[in-house]
XYZ file of C-alpha atoms in Angstrom:
328
model
C 134.850 169.319 167.752
C 132.431 169.509 170.689
C 129.055 167.855 170.847
C 126.531 170.592 171.574
C 124.242 168.351 173.589
C 126.919 166.925 175.911
C 130.157 168.891 175.787
C 132.104 165.660 175.306
C 135.140 166.278 173.079
C 137.325 163.212 173.627
C 136.871 159.467 174.189
C 139.637 157.481 175.893
C 138.874 153.772 175.722
C 140.333 150.865 177.698
C 139.374 147.207 177.715
C 139.167 144.066 175.613
C 138.039 142.990 172.128
C 134.658 144.695 172.549
C 136.475 148.032 172.151
C 139.793 147.138 170.427
C 139.885 148.789 166.960
C 143.059 146.973 165.911
C 145.769 147.377 168.551
C 146.375 143.626 168.493
C 147.422 143.880 164.831
C 150.727 145.235 166.124
C 151.344 142.477 168.688
C 152.903 138.995 168.418
C 149.610 137.298 169.278
C 147.103 135.028 167.557
C 144.254 137.047 169.122
C 143.620 139.060 165.969
C 140.789 139.920 163.605
C 142.631 141.717 160.789
C 141.326 139.369 158.104
C 138.016 138.645 156.416
C 135.209 138.059 157.149
C 135.897 140.500 160.031
C 135.260 144.000 158.714
C 132.898 142.746 156.016
C 130.511 145.644 156.665
C 133.114 148.204 157.742
C 133.916 151.229 155.555
C 135.450 149.889 152.344
C 134.558 146.325 153.369
C 137.979 145.900 154.920
C 139.206 144.148 158.066
C 140.784 146.526 160.588
C 141.344 144.298 163.590
C 137.893 144.963 165.048
C 136.297 141.729 166.254
C 133.021 142.339 164.436
C 131.572 142.804 160.955
C 131.516 146.598 161.162
C 131.998 149.216 163.823
C 132.385 148.876 167.578
C 130.016 150.496 170.066
C 132.681 153.111 170.834
C 132.983 153.978 167.124
C 129.255 154.599 166.883
C 129.279 156.509 170.156
C 131.985 158.806 168.759
C 129.848 159.459 165.683
C 126.731 160.160 167.763
C 128.776 162.640 169.798
C 129.992 164.342 166.633
C 133.615 163.568 167.529
C 134.630 161.208 164.705
C 133.333 158.307 162.613
C 135.656 155.883 164.400
C 138.019 155.758 167.374
C 141.499 154.614 166.286
C 143.858 152.390 168.241
C 146.741 153.945 170.160
C 149.139 151.639 168.297
C 147.989 152.934 164.898
C 151.211 154.181 163.225
C 149.236 156.746 161.209
C 147.720 158.590 164.194
C 147.507 162.348 163.714
C 147.202 165.132 166.287
C 143.553 165.753 165.388
C 142.775 162.092 166.126
C 144.706 162.171 169.397
C 142.579 165.129 170.487
C 139.321 163.352 169.633
C 140.337 160.181 171.405
C 141.981 156.791 171.068
C 141.492 153.237 172.260
C 144.149 151.520 174.351
C 142.095 148.310 174.413
C 143.472 144.909 173.509
C 141.405 141.885 172.498
C 141.777 139.033 174.982
C 142.691 141.190 177.976
C 140.830 141.689 181.238
C 141.017 143.287 184.666
C 143.380 140.470 185.694
C 146.778 140.963 184.021
C 147.296 137.184 183.918
C 144.412 136.932 181.434
C 146.279 139.124 178.940
C 149.751 137.782 179.626
C 148.712 134.225 178.756
C 148.075 135.193 175.129
C 150.565 138.044 174.611
C 148.117 140.941 174.548
C 148.098 144.278 176.389
C 147.101 143.933 180.043
C 144.995 146.591 181.757
C 148.046 147.741 183.735
C 149.944 148.183 180.465
C 146.971 150.045 178.971
C 147.200 152.495 181.869
C 150.907 152.959 181.152
C 149.967 153.714 177.540
C 147.399 156.213 178.829
C 150.240 157.963 180.663
C 152.297 157.924 177.433
C 149.296 159.466 175.646
C 149.043 162.214 178.233
C 152.760 163.012 177.975
C 152.452 163.077 174.176
C 149.581 165.560 174.122
C 151.372 167.687 176.742
C 154.226 167.972 174.260
C 151.853 168.771 171.394
C 149.355 171.063 173.153
C 151.174 172.331 176.227
C 150.503 171.301 179.846
C 147.368 173.377 180.539
C 145.508 172.466 177.348
C 146.501 168.812 177.710
C 145.260 168.674 181.298
C 141.973 170.306 180.301
C 141.524 167.823 177.432
C 141.932 164.816 179.748
C 139.695 166.390 182.421
C 136.934 166.876 179.839
C 137.342 163.443 178.251
C 135.025 160.497 178.783
C 136.838 157.308 179.768
C 135.081 154.170 178.500
C 136.046 150.884 180.185
C 134.757 147.615 178.724
C 136.349 144.378 179.941
C 136.054 141.470 182.402
C 134.411 138.752 180.325
C 137.712 137.065 179.429
C 138.696 136.928 183.100
C 135.480 135.270 184.200
C 135.250 132.849 181.277
C 138.838 131.640 181.528
C 138.576 130.889 185.243
C 135.043 129.470 185.054
C 135.837 127.112 182.193
C 139.206 126.073 183.662
C 137.998 125.236 187.177
C 135.301 123.112 188.741
C 132.209 125.116 187.856
C 130.429 124.046 191.017
C 133.142 125.719 193.103
C 131.151 128.869 193.785
C 133.413 129.935 196.653
C 136.498 130.213 194.455
C 134.519 132.143 191.826
C 133.299 134.611 194.447
C 136.860 135.112 195.670
C 137.955 135.717 192.089
C 135.157 138.257 191.590
C 136.360 140.139 194.666
C 139.918 139.953 193.317
C 138.766 141.596 190.062
C 136.742 144.266 191.873
C 139.852 145.194 193.892
C 141.680 145.652 190.590
C 138.883 147.896 189.278
C 139.212 150.080 192.387
C 142.973 150.444 191.909
C 142.705 151.092 188.171
C 140.020 153.734 188.647
C 142.161 155.474 191.257
C 145.034 155.505 188.754
C 142.821 156.987 186.015
C 141.623 159.693 188.415
C 145.243 160.533 189.264
C 145.943 160.829 185.526
C 143.152 163.396 185.227
C 140.040 161.319 184.541
C 136.808 162.910 185.782
C 134.091 161.168 183.744
C 133.848 157.403 183.372
C 131.584 154.947 181.585
C 131.956 151.366 182.829
C 130.396 148.609 180.727
C 129.097 145.664 182.749
C 129.438 141.989 181.882
C 126.949 140.535 179.372
C 124.981 137.303 179.997
C 128.097 135.197 179.435
C 126.134 131.967 179.656
C 124.304 132.926 176.457
C 127.402 133.354 174.284
C 127.315 130.780 171.457
C 130.765 129.470 172.398
C 129.722 129.046 176.031
C 126.621 127.105 175.039
C 128.888 124.824 172.991
C 131.642 124.326 175.587
C 129.326 123.915 178.568
C 126.932 121.755 176.586
C 123.630 123.564 177.093
C 122.947 123.607 173.340
C 121.431 126.383 171.260
C 118.080 126.349 173.045
C 119.212 127.585 176.461
C 121.895 129.573 178.274
C 124.173 128.445 181.104
C 122.417 130.059 184.054
C 125.295 129.477 186.495
C 127.538 131.662 184.369
C 124.786 134.238 183.928
C 124.402 134.448 187.700
C 128.142 135.052 188.020
C 127.804 137.969 185.595
C 124.901 139.377 187.635
C 126.904 138.991 190.851
C 129.988 140.695 189.419
C 127.928 143.537 187.944
C 126.237 144.120 191.295
C 129.613 144.419 193.043
C 130.893 146.681 190.272
C 127.926 149.042 190.679
C 128.480 149.161 194.461
C 132.138 150.016 193.953
C 131.406 152.684 191.344
C 128.818 154.323 193.607
C 131.380 154.415 196.419
C 134.100 155.900 194.181
C 131.618 158.431 192.816
C 130.729 159.567 196.336
C 134.311 159.539 197.606
C 135.912 161.505 194.769
C 133.023 163.669 193.547
C 133.595 162.535 189.979
C 131.026 161.297 187.473
C 130.643 157.602 186.739
C 128.011 155.890 184.625
C 127.333 152.155 184.439
C 126.148 150.502 181.211
C 123.885 147.538 181.930
C 124.933 145.390 178.980
C 123.502 142.350 180.725
C 119.928 143.608 180.462
C 120.376 144.854 176.882
C 121.670 141.481 175.634
C 119.384 139.389 177.837
C 116.245 141.224 176.719
C 117.241 140.844 173.073
C 117.946 137.136 173.641
C 114.509 136.575 175.165
C 112.604 138.777 172.700
C 114.725 139.195 169.545
C 111.925 140.436 167.277
C 111.485 143.591 169.344
C 115.115 144.436 168.584
C 114.898 143.527 164.903
C 116.891 140.326 165.382
C 116.183 136.803 164.161
C 119.146 134.712 165.412
C 120.486 135.081 168.949
C 122.008 131.683 169.765
C 124.697 131.375 167.086
C 127.102 133.686 165.303
C 127.080 134.727 161.663
C 130.552 133.318 160.914
C 130.867 129.645 159.933
C 128.754 127.276 162.013
C 128.287 130.104 164.518
C 128.799 127.894 167.551
C 132.592 127.709 167.992
C 134.408 129.981 165.489
C 136.192 133.042 166.869
C 139.296 134.899 165.701
C 141.598 132.620 163.685
C 138.977 129.867 163.341
C 136.639 132.383 161.692
C 139.247 133.324 159.078
C 137.893 132.939 155.540
C 134.707 131.211 156.683
C 131.370 131.724 154.971
C 128.956 134.040 156.699
C 125.211 134.410 157.079
C 123.220 136.378 154.521
C 122.152 139.279 156.746
C 124.386 140.060 159.768
C 122.006 142.822 160.882
C 119.549 140.087 161.903
C 122.142 138.328 164.071
C 123.102 139.231 167.629
C 126.569 137.670 167.333
C 129.122 137.979 164.542
C 131.256 135.038 165.677
C 130.742 132.699 168.636
C 131.744 135.446 171.105
C 131.520 138.946 169.668
C 128.440 141.042 168.859
C 127.520 142.232 165.390
C 127.535 145.902 164.468
C 123.766 145.852 164.988
C 124.176 144.707 168.605
C 126.968 147.230 169.119
C 124.532 149.908 167.990
C 122.085 148.910 170.740
C 124.887 149.318 173.283
C 126.044 152.627 171.757
C 122.533 154.067 172.113
C 122.568 153.350 175.858
C 126.095 154.763 176.133
C 124.928 157.984 174.493
C 122.158 158.415 177.053
C 124.623 157.863 179.897
C 127.084 160.429 178.530
C 124.333 163.052 178.428
C 123.959 162.470 182.183
C 127.720 162.733 182.763
C 127.770 166.218 181.245
C 124.438 167.462 182.585
């Protein structure tokens, strides 16, 4: 199925819990969301492993493109050829650009996701033949959404005033992005959508742990997100120029920040706490079986970290615009 307005036929997704449709369900990790109230507003009101109340931004993007209603996980044992052709997600909740971030909690590191991408390519070569498989990957859009777990784990574990070490760590992550992108290009990737870091200092859990309270964000952490995003954009521009491929950057920071400052414009009412439980600390296992707010569509966050389906829709709309440019 090809979208007439873009020509995009396949989505290949890598990253963290923002784009993991349930791969972690098949791992020996506590970083899971395959229980209620996660999935409360998903099809059939069932938990799938998505860290939200409904669909992820990549699910909604796939629907807007006319590819599929959802993007399944690569570890889904029920994957069919038709789904493999439309796209899969290799993402794993809790991972990051730094493999140490994933290894600490037994989830799939970015390096391992790339190895799974190679397995995917070999699989479709077997199913479709080498030429058709190569063409499918060349025409695919690669969506990469990760980095928040890296920055949060280091920021919260170290002396937050140590700006020098944080800058060095940013550069360390950017070097990883360069290597990973090179690997994806070698595997046949030609079109990429990179999602930037959100205003991490505004996450409900960050406000709680850092102690800023519900009335304000941690600006030091927000500045780190801005700094990282700036370096990411510079790198992507360089790669774009060097390889003559197409790369788009999704400015999640501005989307979330604008909605935090002016929620009514975006149809939101609550932007400082999540819908699950108290909304200030629950995430994953601590959200299990907790009561939820009455109307998640009015909340920016589902738990103390992850966006609601409504917020994911805002991001998906921007993604759709960027994909039109990739195929123009």
